[in-house]
Amino acid sequence: MKILLLGKNGQVGWELQRSLAPLGELIALDRNPVDGLTGDLSNPDELRKTIRQIAPDVIVNAAAYTAVDKAESEAELADRINGQATQVMALEAAALDALLIHYSTDYVFSGAGIKPWQETDSVSPVNHYGFSKLAGEQAIIASGCKHLIFRTSWVYGARGNNFAKTMLRLARERETLNVIDDQIGAPTGADLIADVTVLTIRQVCSNPELAGLYHLAAGGAVSWYDYAVHVIDFAKANGGSLAVKALQPIPTTAYPTPAARPLNSRLDTFKLRNNFSLHLPDWQSGVTRMLREVLDK
Ligand code: NDP
């Protein structure tokens, strides 16, 4: 099996380089050209040529425009990367009869209410990043290609920056931290996403009827505030020397950002767990593992 991985150095892309390797011949690209191949999603024509040259059996797209606030002022670029480039992948996958794996977001939803979102719930993004990611989903579905779209949330990896590492840094520098307590979601490890991706690819290869749109997030739900409390408590219990004395819960309205954020980011993962007989561990287990890696350095 020949697999093309795009966005190999992002949080999820990095973990996919590991998890996809035993599945088959892996060609992993980032935005820089190598040997006439380019995975630059801002250049859909070159991307099309690259896919045709490789002719993969599976395309895994971990690349995306993910700068949520900047997307408000760079809408055209976000649309090109998250929408048009995804459409190119989908049309090429359809022509090759290849399987396309793509990642999307809880930000396609409005964030209203407290019920976990199901795949069949209506979408209504509150920011431009969400609109651009929705355009990518719609292009895939319209192309008729074989696909797995995973909507996920609050992604972290041991490599690169993430919320927990930011909290740890701030907790070393400041005595008080203000953290939003009315946005609720599930911190989801890039390693879990990568492992689930491989398990589902294998099953879809033998049972194509399983292809489709799925919600993929760790179990449970937490606010950013309680997530921060978990991180700080763990660091303190494990010998971390921190300056922080108090964590202060604040509402989203007290922390204005260029892009609005949905309050309810809970994703209902029943369809994924049921169709693929999978268990999704609680968010705490993955976060604790990541904290161990970060604090042991
Ligand atoms: P990252 O931001 O860590 O990685 C995105 C990758 O895309 C980076 O390697 C980046 O490369 C690459 N990229 C950006 N622009 C281009 C381009 N023009 N051409 C090629 N590559 C490009 O994202 P994650 O790994 O966290 O996200 C993976 C997927 O999950 C995405 O689809 C995202 O929308 C989705 N998602 C993420 C969430 C999160 O909390 N992070 C939440 C919900 C969904 P470079 O480093 O060179 O810029």
mmCIF file of C-alpha atoms and ligand atoms in Angstrom:
data_model
loop_
_atom_site.group_PDB
_atom_site.id
_atom_site.type_symbol
_atom_site.label_atom_id
_atom_site.label_comp_id
_atom_site.label_asym_id
_atom_site.label_seq_id
_atom_site.Cartn_x
_atom_site.Cartn_y
_atom_site.Cartn_z
ATOM 1 C CA MET A 1 0.000 0.000 0.000
ATOM 2 C CA LYS A 2 1.368 3.443 -0.953
ATOM 3 C CA ILE A 3 0.501 6.215 1.522
ATOM 4 C CA LEU A 4 0.936 9.961 0.991
ATOM 5 C CA LEU A 5 1.085 11.944 4.255
ATOM 6 C CA LEU A 6 0.717 15.735 4.032
ATOM 7 C CA GLY A 7 1.661 18.026 6.926
ATOM 8 C CA LYS A 8 4.187 15.578 8.358
ATOM 9 C CA ASN A 9 5.588 17.988 10.971
ATOM 10 C CA GLY A 10 2.385 19.218 12.620
ATOM 11 C CA GLN A 11 1.251 17.772 15.963
ATOM 12 C CA VAL A 12 -0.861 15.060 14.330
ATOM 13 C CA GLY A 13 1.432 14.695 11.287
ATOM 14 C CA TRP A 14 4.428 13.962 13.494
ATOM 15 C CA GLU A 15 2.595 11.118 15.273
ATOM 16 C CA LEU A 16 1.269 9.821 11.943
ATOM 17 C CA GLN A 17 4.825 9.446 10.646
ATOM 18 C CA ARG A 18 5.233 6.851 13.411
ATOM 19 C CA SER A 19 1.847 5.147 13.283
ATOM 20 C CA LEU A 20 1.486 4.913 9.482
ATOM 21 C CA ALA A 21 4.968 3.492 8.896
ATOM 22 C CA PRO A 22 4.039 -0.202 9.386
ATOM 23 C CA LEU A 23 1.034 0.059 7.036
ATOM 24 C CA GLY A 24 2.994 0.383 3.802
ATOM 25 C CA GLU A 25 5.305 2.596 1.748
ATOM 26 C CA LEU A 26 5.042 6.040 3.355
ATOM 27 C CA ILE A 27 5.819 9.248 1.443
ATOM 28 C CA ALA A 28 5.669 12.055 3.996
ATOM 29 C CA LEU A 29 5.785 15.692 2.884
ATOM 30 C CA ASP A 30 5.685 19.129 4.387
ATOM 31 C CA ARG A 31 5.298 22.377 2.485
ATOM 32 C CA ASN A 32 8.897 22.312 1.172
ATOM 33 C CA PRO A 33 9.575 20.683 -2.226
ATOM 34 C CA VAL A 34 11.649 17.471 -2.313
ATOM 35 C CA ASP A 35 12.584 15.685 -5.567
ATOM 36 C CA GLY A 36 9.956 17.610 -7.538
ATOM 37 C CA LEU A 37 7.195 16.745 -5.030
ATOM 38 C CA THR A 38 5.477 19.421 -2.962
ATOM 39 C CA GLY A 39 2.977 19.203 -0.161
ATOM 40 C CA ASP A 40 2.348 22.962 -0.156
ATOM 41 C CA LEU A 41 -1.406 23.312 0.246
ATOM 42 C CA SER A 42 -1.312 26.990 -0.673
ATOM 43 C CA ASN A 43 -0.425 25.881 -4.213
ATOM 44 C CA PRO A 44 -3.267 23.572 -5.301
ATOM 45 C CA ASP A 45 -1.859 23.119 -8.854
ATOM 46 C CA GLU A 46 1.485 21.811 -7.596
ATOM 47 C CA LEU A 47 -0.319 19.666 -5.035
ATOM 48 C CA ARG A 48 -2.420 18.083 -7.828
ATOM 49 C CA LYS A 49 0.749 17.304 -9.818
ATOM 50 C CA THR A 50 2.367 15.730 -6.754
ATOM 51 C CA ILE A 51 -0.612 13.475 -6.067
ATOM 52 C CA ARG A 52 -0.709 12.387 -9.731
ATOM 53 C CA GLN A 53 3.020 11.639 -9.706
ATOM 54 C CA ILE A 54 2.795 9.521 -6.529
ATOM 55 C CA ALA A 55 -0.583 7.893 -7.285
ATOM 56 C CA PRO A 56 -1.112 6.821 -3.649
ATOM 57 C CA ASP A 57 -3.643 4.269 -2.380
ATOM 58 C CA VAL A 58 -4.210 6.384 0.736
ATOM 59 C CA ILE A 59 -3.853 10.162 1.209
ATOM 60 C CA VAL A 60 -3.633 11.350 4.818
ATOM 61 C CA ASN A 61 -4.026 15.101 5.166
ATOM 62 C CA ALA A 62 -2.662 16.359 8.488
ATOM 63 C CA ALA A 63 -1.803 19.789 7.037
ATOM 64 C CA ALA A 64 -4.113 22.706 7.674
ATOM 65 C CA TYR A 65 -4.260 26.425 8.271
ATOM 66 C CA THR A 66 -4.710 26.243 12.069
ATOM 67 C CA ALA A 67 -4.092 29.845 13.205
ATOM 68 C CA VAL A 68 -7.649 30.438 14.428
ATOM 69 C CA ASP A 69 -7.325 34.158 15.225
ATOM 70 C CA LYS A 70 -5.180 35.008 12.199
ATOM 71 C CA ALA A 71 -7.731 33.332 9.900
ATOM 72 C CA GLU A 72 -10.049 36.295 10.534
ATOM 73 C CA SER A 73 -7.601 38.570 8.653
ATOM 74 C CA GLU A 74 -6.147 35.927 6.267
ATOM 75 C CA ALA A 75 -9.452 34.476 5.113
ATOM 76 C CA GLU A 76 -8.350 33.912 1.512
ATOM 77 C CA LEU A 77 -5.268 31.900 2.559
ATOM 78 C CA ALA A 78 -7.243 29.875 5.115
ATOM 79 C CA ASP A 79 -9.850 29.083 2.421
ATOM 80 C CA ARG A 80 -7.189 28.054 -0.085
ATOM 81 C CA ILE A 81 -5.435 25.692 2.355
ATOM 82 C CA ASN A 82 -8.428 24.298 4.251
ATOM 83 C CA GLY A 83 -10.962 24.427 1.402
ATOM 84 C CA GLN A 84 -9.498 24.448 -2.121
ATOM 85 C CA ALA A 85 -6.468 22.232 -1.431
ATOM 86 C CA THR A 86 -8.723 19.725 0.321
ATOM 87 C CA GLN A 87 -10.985 19.733 -2.742
ATOM 88 C CA VAL A 88 -7.967 18.968 -4.967
ATOM 89 C CA MET A 89 -7.071 15.994 -2.727
ATOM 90 C CA ALA A 90 -10.655 14.760 -2.800
ATOM 91 C CA LEU A 91 -10.993 14.967 -6.592
ATOM 92 C CA GLU A 92 -7.630 13.260 -7.092
ATOM 93 C CA ALA A 93 -8.549 10.565 -4.554
ATOM 94 C CA ALA A 94 -11.818 9.974 -6.417
ATOM 95 C CA ALA A 95 -9.971 9.667 -9.744
ATOM 96 C CA LEU A 96 -7.435 7.223 -8.236
ATOM 97 C CA ASP A 97 -10.026 5.337 -6.176
ATOM 98 C CA ALA A 98 -7.780 6.173 -3.205
ATOM 99 C CA LEU A 99 -8.890 6.555 0.422
ATOM 100 C CA LEU A 100 -8.640 10.134 1.761
ATOM 101 C CA ILE A 101 -8.145 10.695 5.504
ATOM 102 C CA HIS A 102 -8.829 14.234 6.657
ATOM 103 C CA TYR A 103 -9.089 16.005 10.038
ATOM 104 C CA SER A 104 -11.688 18.601 10.897
ATOM 105 C CA THR A 105 -12.838 20.351 14.019
ATOM 106 C CA ASP A 106 -15.560 20.905 16.607
ATOM 107 C CA TYR A 107 -15.362 24.550 15.418
ATOM 108 C CA VAL A 108 -17.823 23.648 12.627
ATOM 109 C CA PHE A 109 -20.480 23.840 15.376
ATOM 110 C CA SER A 110 -21.983 26.933 16.997
ATOM 111 C CA GLY A 111 -21.066 25.861 20.532
ATOM 112 C CA ALA A 112 -24.620 26.264 21.807
ATOM 113 C CA GLY A 113 -26.026 24.120 24.602
ATOM 114 C CA ILE A 114 -24.264 21.456 26.641
ATOM 115 C CA LYS A 115 -25.072 18.294 24.665
ATOM 116 C CA PRO A 116 -22.150 16.550 22.944
ATOM 117 C CA TRP A 117 -22.368 17.164 19.181
ATOM 118 C CA GLN A 118 -23.253 14.233 16.951
ATOM 119 C CA GLU A 119 -22.141 13.847 13.328
ATOM 120 C CA THR A 120 -25.712 14.486 12.182
ATOM 121 C CA ASP A 121 -26.140 17.783 14.077
ATOM 122 C CA SER A 122 -26.374 20.923 11.975
ATOM 123 C CA VAL A 123 -23.212 22.967 11.545
ATOM 124 C CA SER A 124 -22.860 26.706 12.095
ATOM 125 C CA PRO A 125 -19.266 27.931 12.573
ATOM 126 C CA VAL A 126 -18.673 31.046 14.671
ATOM 127 C CA ASN A 127 -15.313 31.992 13.121
ATOM 128 C CA HIS A 128 -13.574 31.947 9.748
ATOM 129 C CA TYR A 129 -11.306 29.011 10.606
ATOM 130 C CA GLY A 130 -14.479 26.982 11.262
ATOM 131 C CA PHE A 131 -15.971 28.071 7.914
ATOM 132 C CA SER A 132 -12.806 27.124 6.036
ATOM 133 C CA LYS A 133 -12.641 23.695 7.702
ATOM 134 C CA LEU A 134 -16.321 23.111 6.932
ATOM 135 C CA ALA A 135 -15.645 23.961 3.255
ATOM 136 C CA GLY A 136 -12.979 21.212 3.264
ATOM 137 C CA GLU A 137 -15.418 18.653 4.691
ATOM 138 C CA GLN A 138 -18.079 19.599 2.157
ATOM 139 C CA ALA A 139 -15.651 19.356 -0.774
ATOM 140 C CA ILE A 140 -14.670 15.829 0.283
ATOM 141 C CA ILE A 141 -18.250 14.664 0.621
ATOM 142 C CA ALA A 142 -19.265 16.290 -2.707
ATOM 143 C CA SER A 143 -16.362 14.600 -4.558
ATOM 144 C CA GLY A 144 -17.713 11.142 -3.786
ATOM 145 C CA CYS A 145 -14.216 9.880 -2.882
ATOM 146 C CA LYS A 146 -13.750 7.146 -0.274
ATOM 147 C CA HIS A 147 -12.973 9.059 2.905
ATOM 148 C CA LEU A 148 -12.607 9.202 6.645
ATOM 149 C CA ILE A 149 -13.139 12.682 8.078
ATOM 150 C CA PHE A 150 -12.319 12.936 11.788
ATOM 151 C CA ARG A 151 -13.623 15.971 13.640
ATOM 152 C CA THR A 152 -11.473 16.369 16.713
ATOM 153 C CA SER A 153 -10.904 18.943 19.479
ATOM 154 C CA TRP A 154 -8.267 20.601 21.694
ATOM 155 C CA VAL A 155 -5.331 18.705 20.149
ATOM 156 C CA TYR A 156 -2.006 18.498 21.987
ATOM 157 C CA GLY A 157 1.269 16.711 21.314
ATOM 158 C CA ALA A 158 4.393 16.233 23.421
ATOM 159 C CA ARG A 159 6.280 17.941 20.584
ATOM 160 C CA GLY A 160 5.628 21.611 19.859
ATOM 161 C CA ASN A 161 3.560 24.099 21.814
ATOM 162 C CA ASN A 162 0.319 23.275 23.554
ATOM 163 C CA PHE A 163 -1.986 24.666 26.237
ATOM 164 C CA ALA A 164 -0.490 22.551 29.050
ATOM 165 C CA LYS A 165 3.051 23.674 28.259
ATOM 166 C CA THR A 166 1.907 27.306 28.128
ATOM 167 C CA MET A 167 0.251 26.922 31.555
ATOM 168 C CA LEU A 168 3.431 25.387 32.988
ATOM 169 C CA ARG A 169 5.552 28.228 31.608
ATOM 170 C CA LEU A 170 3.179 30.898 32.938
ATOM 171 C CA ALA A 171 2.959 29.109 36.301
ATOM 172 C CA ARG A 172 6.733 29.403 36.653
ATOM 173 C CA GLU A 173 6.613 33.149 35.858
ATOM 174 C CA ARG A 174 3.430 34.447 37.529
ATOM 175 C CA GLU A 175 1.655 34.203 40.883
ATOM 176 C CA THR A 176 -1.865 34.408 39.415
ATOM 177 C CA LEU A 177 -3.235 32.880 36.231
ATOM 178 C CA ASN A 178 -6.593 33.754 34.688
ATOM 179 C CA VAL A 179 -8.071 30.839 32.738
ATOM 180 C CA ILE A 180 -11.347 30.564 30.826
ATOM 181 C CA ASP A 181 -13.878 28.341 32.568
ATOM 182 C CA ASP A 182 -16.897 28.408 30.243
ATOM 183 C CA GLN A 183 -15.464 26.650 27.176
ATOM 184 C CA ILE A 184 -15.806 22.886 27.567
ATOM 185 C CA GLY A 185 -14.132 20.169 25.488
ATOM 186 C CA ALA A 186 -11.862 17.149 25.583
ATOM 187 C CA PRO A 187 -8.088 17.576 25.260
ATOM 188 C CA THR A 188 -7.127 14.961 22.671
ATOM 189 C CA GLY A 189 -3.619 13.619 22.107
ATOM 190 C CA ALA A 190 -2.115 13.685 18.622
ATOM 191 C CA ASP A 191 -0.814 10.184 19.415
ATOM 192 C CA LEU A 192 -4.349 8.896 20.051
ATOM 193 C CA ILE A 193 -5.574 10.481 16.793
ATOM 194 C CA ALA A 194 -2.707 8.888 14.869
ATOM 195 C CA ASP A 195 -3.289 5.447 16.384
ATOM 196 C CA VAL A 196 -7.038 5.558 15.734
ATOM 197 C CA THR A 197 -6.329 6.664 12.162
ATOM 198 C CA VAL A 198 -4.298 3.530 11.469
ATOM 199 C CA LEU A 199 -6.812 1.179 13.114
ATOM 200 C CA THR A 200 -9.660 2.681 11.083
ATOM 201 C CA ILE A 201 -7.743 2.678 7.774
ATOM 202 C CA ARG A 202 -7.172 -1.053 8.194
ATOM 203 C CA GLN A 203 -10.852 -1.690 8.834
ATOM 204 C CA VAL A 204 -12.066 0.531 5.980
ATOM 205 C CA CYS A 205 -9.729 -1.268 3.561
ATOM 206 C CA SER A 206 -11.524 -4.541 4.296
ATOM 207 C CA ASN A 207 -14.965 -2.979 4.824
ATOM 208 C CA PRO A 208 -15.413 0.203 2.698
ATOM 209 C CA GLU A 209 -18.922 0.739 4.081
ATOM 210 C CA LEU A 210 -17.314 2.016 7.279
ATOM 211 C CA ALA A 211 -15.973 5.105 5.459
ATOM 212 C CA GLY A 212 -17.529 8.451 6.406
ATOM 213 C CA LEU A 213 -17.558 11.309 8.916
ATOM 214 C CA TYR A 214 -16.650 10.615 12.570
ATOM 215 C CA HIS A 215 -16.106 12.485 15.815
ATOM 216 C CA LEU A 216 -12.779 11.564 17.427
ATOM 217 C CA ALA A 217 -11.889 12.906 20.878
ATOM 218 C CA ALA A 218 -10.643 11.543 24.180
ATOM 219 C CA GLY A 219 -13.255 10.523 26.774
ATOM 220 C CA GLY A 220 -14.768 12.979 29.258
ATOM 221 C CA ALA A 221 -14.972 16.770 29.143
ATOM 222 C CA VAL A 222 -13.326 19.641 31.007
ATOM 223 C CA SER A 223 -13.073 23.434 30.951
ATOM 224 C CA TRP A 224 -9.772 25.150 30.107
ATOM 225 C CA TYR A 225 -9.718 26.230 33.771
ATOM 226 C CA ASP A 226 -10.043 22.694 35.170
ATOM 227 C CA TYR A 227 -7.551 21.452 32.554
ATOM 228 C CA ALA A 228 -5.091 24.078 33.862
ATOM 229 C CA VAL A 229 -5.759 23.029 37.477
ATOM 230 C CA HIS A 230 -5.013 19.396 36.505
ATOM 231 C CA VAL A 231 -1.739 20.431 34.848
ATOM 232 C CA ILE A 232 -0.572 22.619 37.744
ATOM 233 C CA ASP A 233 -1.569 20.070 40.423
ATOM 234 C CA PHE A 234 0.298 17.345 38.545
ATOM 235 C CA ALA A 235 3.403 19.508 38.171
ATOM 236 C CA LYS A 236 3.345 20.442 41.895
ATOM 237 C CA ALA A 237 2.869 16.807 42.946
ATOM 238 C CA ASN A 238 5.812 15.821 40.797
ATOM 239 C CA GLY A 239 8.317 18.265 42.159
ATOM 240 C CA GLY A 240 7.809 21.155 39.753
ATOM 241 C CA SER A 241 8.937 24.487 41.177
ATOM 242 C CA LEU A 242 6.179 26.970 40.365
ATOM 243 C CA ALA A 243 5.585 30.617 41.262
ATOM 244 C CA VAL A 244 1.827 30.375 40.821
ATOM 245 C CA LYS A 245 -0.330 30.730 43.952
ATOM 246 C CA ALA A 246 -3.816 31.124 42.471
ATOM 247 C CA LEU A 247 -5.724 30.126 39.351
ATOM 248 C CA GLN A 248 -8.606 32.452 38.631
ATOM 249 C CA PRO A 249 -11.577 31.217 36.539
ATOM 250 C CA ILE A 250 -12.757 33.832 34.005
ATOM 251 C CA PRO A 251 -15.549 33.868 31.400
ATOM 252 C CA THR A 252 -14.771 33.946 27.670
ATOM 253 C CA THR A 253 -16.153 37.494 27.572
ATOM 254 C CA ALA A 254 -13.264 38.622 29.814
ATOM 255 C CA TYR A 255 -10.681 37.440 27.248
ATOM 256 C CA PRO A 256 -11.585 38.962 23.862
ATOM 257 C CA THR A 257 -9.877 37.434 20.793
ATOM 258 C CA PRO A 258 -10.137 38.283 17.058
ATOM 259 C CA ALA A 259 -11.988 34.982 16.431
ATOM 260 C CA ALA A 260 -14.994 33.935 18.508
ATOM 261 C CA ARG A 261 -14.767 30.498 20.169
ATOM 262 C CA PRO A 262 -17.600 27.988 20.635
ATOM 263 C CA LEU A 263 -18.434 27.378 24.313
ATOM 264 C CA ASN A 264 -19.591 23.802 23.893
ATOM 265 C CA SER A 265 -16.900 21.747 22.136
ATOM 266 C CA ARG A 266 -18.102 18.367 23.446
ATOM 267 C CA LEU A 267 -18.074 15.718 20.694
ATOM 268 C CA ASP A 268 -20.185 12.560 20.852
ATOM 269 C CA THR A 269 -17.864 9.738 19.749
ATOM 270 C CA PHE A 270 -20.383 6.876 19.905
ATOM 271 C CA LYS A 271 -20.413 6.317 16.120
ATOM 272 C CA LEU A 272 -16.623 5.893 15.951
ATOM 273 C CA ARG A 273 -16.432 3.633 19.005
ATOM 274 C CA ASN A 274 -19.359 1.531 17.863
ATOM 275 C CA ASN A 275 -18.515 1.145 14.154
ATOM 276 C CA PHE A 276 -14.853 0.332 14.763
ATOM 277 C CA SER A 277 -15.122 -1.406 18.183
ATOM 278 C CA LEU A 278 -12.737 1.127 19.698
ATOM 279 C CA HIS A 279 -12.154 2.389 23.213
ATOM 280 C CA LEU A 280 -11.281 6.088 23.610
ATOM 281 C CA PRO A 281 -9.436 6.650 26.922
ATOM 282 C CA ASP A 282 -10.294 9.552 29.232
ATOM 283 C CA TRP A 283 -8.545 12.837 28.480
ATOM 284 C CA GLN A 284 -6.612 12.641 31.793
ATOM 285 C CA SER A 285 -4.636 9.543 30.812
ATOM 286 C CA GLY A 286 -3.165 11.082 27.658
ATOM 287 C CA VAL A 287 -2.534 14.465 29.297
ATOM 288 C CA THR A 288 -0.768 12.824 32.252
ATOM 289 C CA ARG A 289 1.458 10.865 29.879
ATOM 290 C CA MET A 290 2.310 14.026 27.941
ATOM 291 C CA LEU A 291 3.052 15.902 31.198
ATOM 292 C CA ARG A 292 5.423 13.114 32.260
ATOM 293 C CA GLU A 293 7.315 13.467 28.978
ATOM 294 C CA VAL A 294 7.448 17.257 29.289
ATOM 295 C CA LEU A 295 8.418 17.349 32.994
ATOM 296 C CA ASP A 296 11.018 14.574 32.723
ATOM 297 C CA LYS A 297 13.022 16.582 30.169
HETATM 298 P P1 NDP B 1 -0.629 21.908 13.541
HETATM 299 O O1 NDP B 1 -0.875 23.381 13.458
HETATM 300 O O2 NDP B 1 0.236 21.350 14.598
HETATM 301 O O3 NDP B 1 -0.080 21.390 12.164
HETATM 302 C C1 NDP B 1 -0.566 21.855 10.938
HETATM 303 C C2 NDP B 1 0.481 21.536 9.907
HETATM 304 O O4 NDP B 1 0.007 22.069 8.664
HETATM 305 C C3 NDP B 1 1.847 22.168 10.202
HETATM 306 O O5 NDP B 1 2.862 21.209 10.021
HETATM 307 C C4 NDP B 1 1.954 23.252 9.132
HETATM 308 O O6 NDP B 1 3.246 23.424 8.647
HETATM 309 C C5 NDP B 1 1.114 22.638 8.027
HETATM 310 N N1 NDP B 1 0.743 23.650 7.065
HETATM 311 C C6 NDP B 1 0.223 24.889 7.256
HETATM 312 N N2 NDP B 1 0.098 25.521 6.085
HETATM 313 C C7 NDP B 1 0.553 24.664 5.138
HETATM 314 C C8 NDP B 1 0.689 24.736 3.734
HETATM 315 N N3 NDP B 1 0.356 25.825 3.045
HETATM 316 N N4 NDP B 1 1.170 23.671 3.075
HETATM 317 C C9 NDP B 1 1.553 22.561 3.761
HETATM 318 N N5 NDP B 1 1.467 22.435 5.072
HETATM 319 C C10 NDP B 1 0.968 23.481 5.753
HETATM 320 O O7 NDP B 1 -2.082 21.258 13.575
HETATM 321 P P2 NDP B 1 -2.580 19.942 14.309
HETATM 322 O O8 NDP B 1 -1.654 18.819 14.044
HETATM 323 O O9 NDP B 1 -2.938 20.294 15.699
HETATM 324 O O10 NDP B 1 -3.945 19.715 13.514
HETATM 325 C C11 NDP B 1 -4.171 18.592 12.667
HETATM 326 C C12 NDP B 1 -5.583 18.672 12.139
HETATM 327 O O11 NDP B 1 -6.501 18.671 13.222
HETATM 328 C C13 NDP B 1 -5.904 19.924 11.327
HETATM 329 O O12 NDP B 1 -6.734 19.573 10.272
HETATM 330 C C14 NDP B 1 -6.660 20.811 12.299
HETATM 331 O O13 NDP B 1 -7.541 21.676 11.615
HETATM 332 C C15 NDP B 1 -7.395 19.773 13.103
HETATM 333 N N6 NDP B 1 -7.762 20.208 14.450
HETATM 334 C C16 NDP B 1 -6.801 20.725 15.301
HETATM 335 C C17 NDP B 1 -7.152 21.142 16.575
HETATM 336 C C18 NDP B 1 -6.137 21.713 17.519
HETATM 337 O O14 NDP B 1 -6.496 22.004 18.678
HETATM 338 N N7 NDP B 1 -4.861 21.865 17.142
HETATM 339 C C19 NDP B 1 -8.539 21.020 17.059
HETATM 340 C C20 NDP B 1 -9.453 20.446 16.100
HETATM 341 C C21 NDP B 1 -9.058 20.068 14.857
HETATM 342 P P3 NDP B 1 4.195 24.599 9.190
HETATM 343 O O15 NDP B 1 4.632 24.143 10.541
HETATM 344 O O16 NDP B 1 5.282 24.638 8.160
HETATM 345 O O17 NDP B 1 3.362 25.832 9.229
#
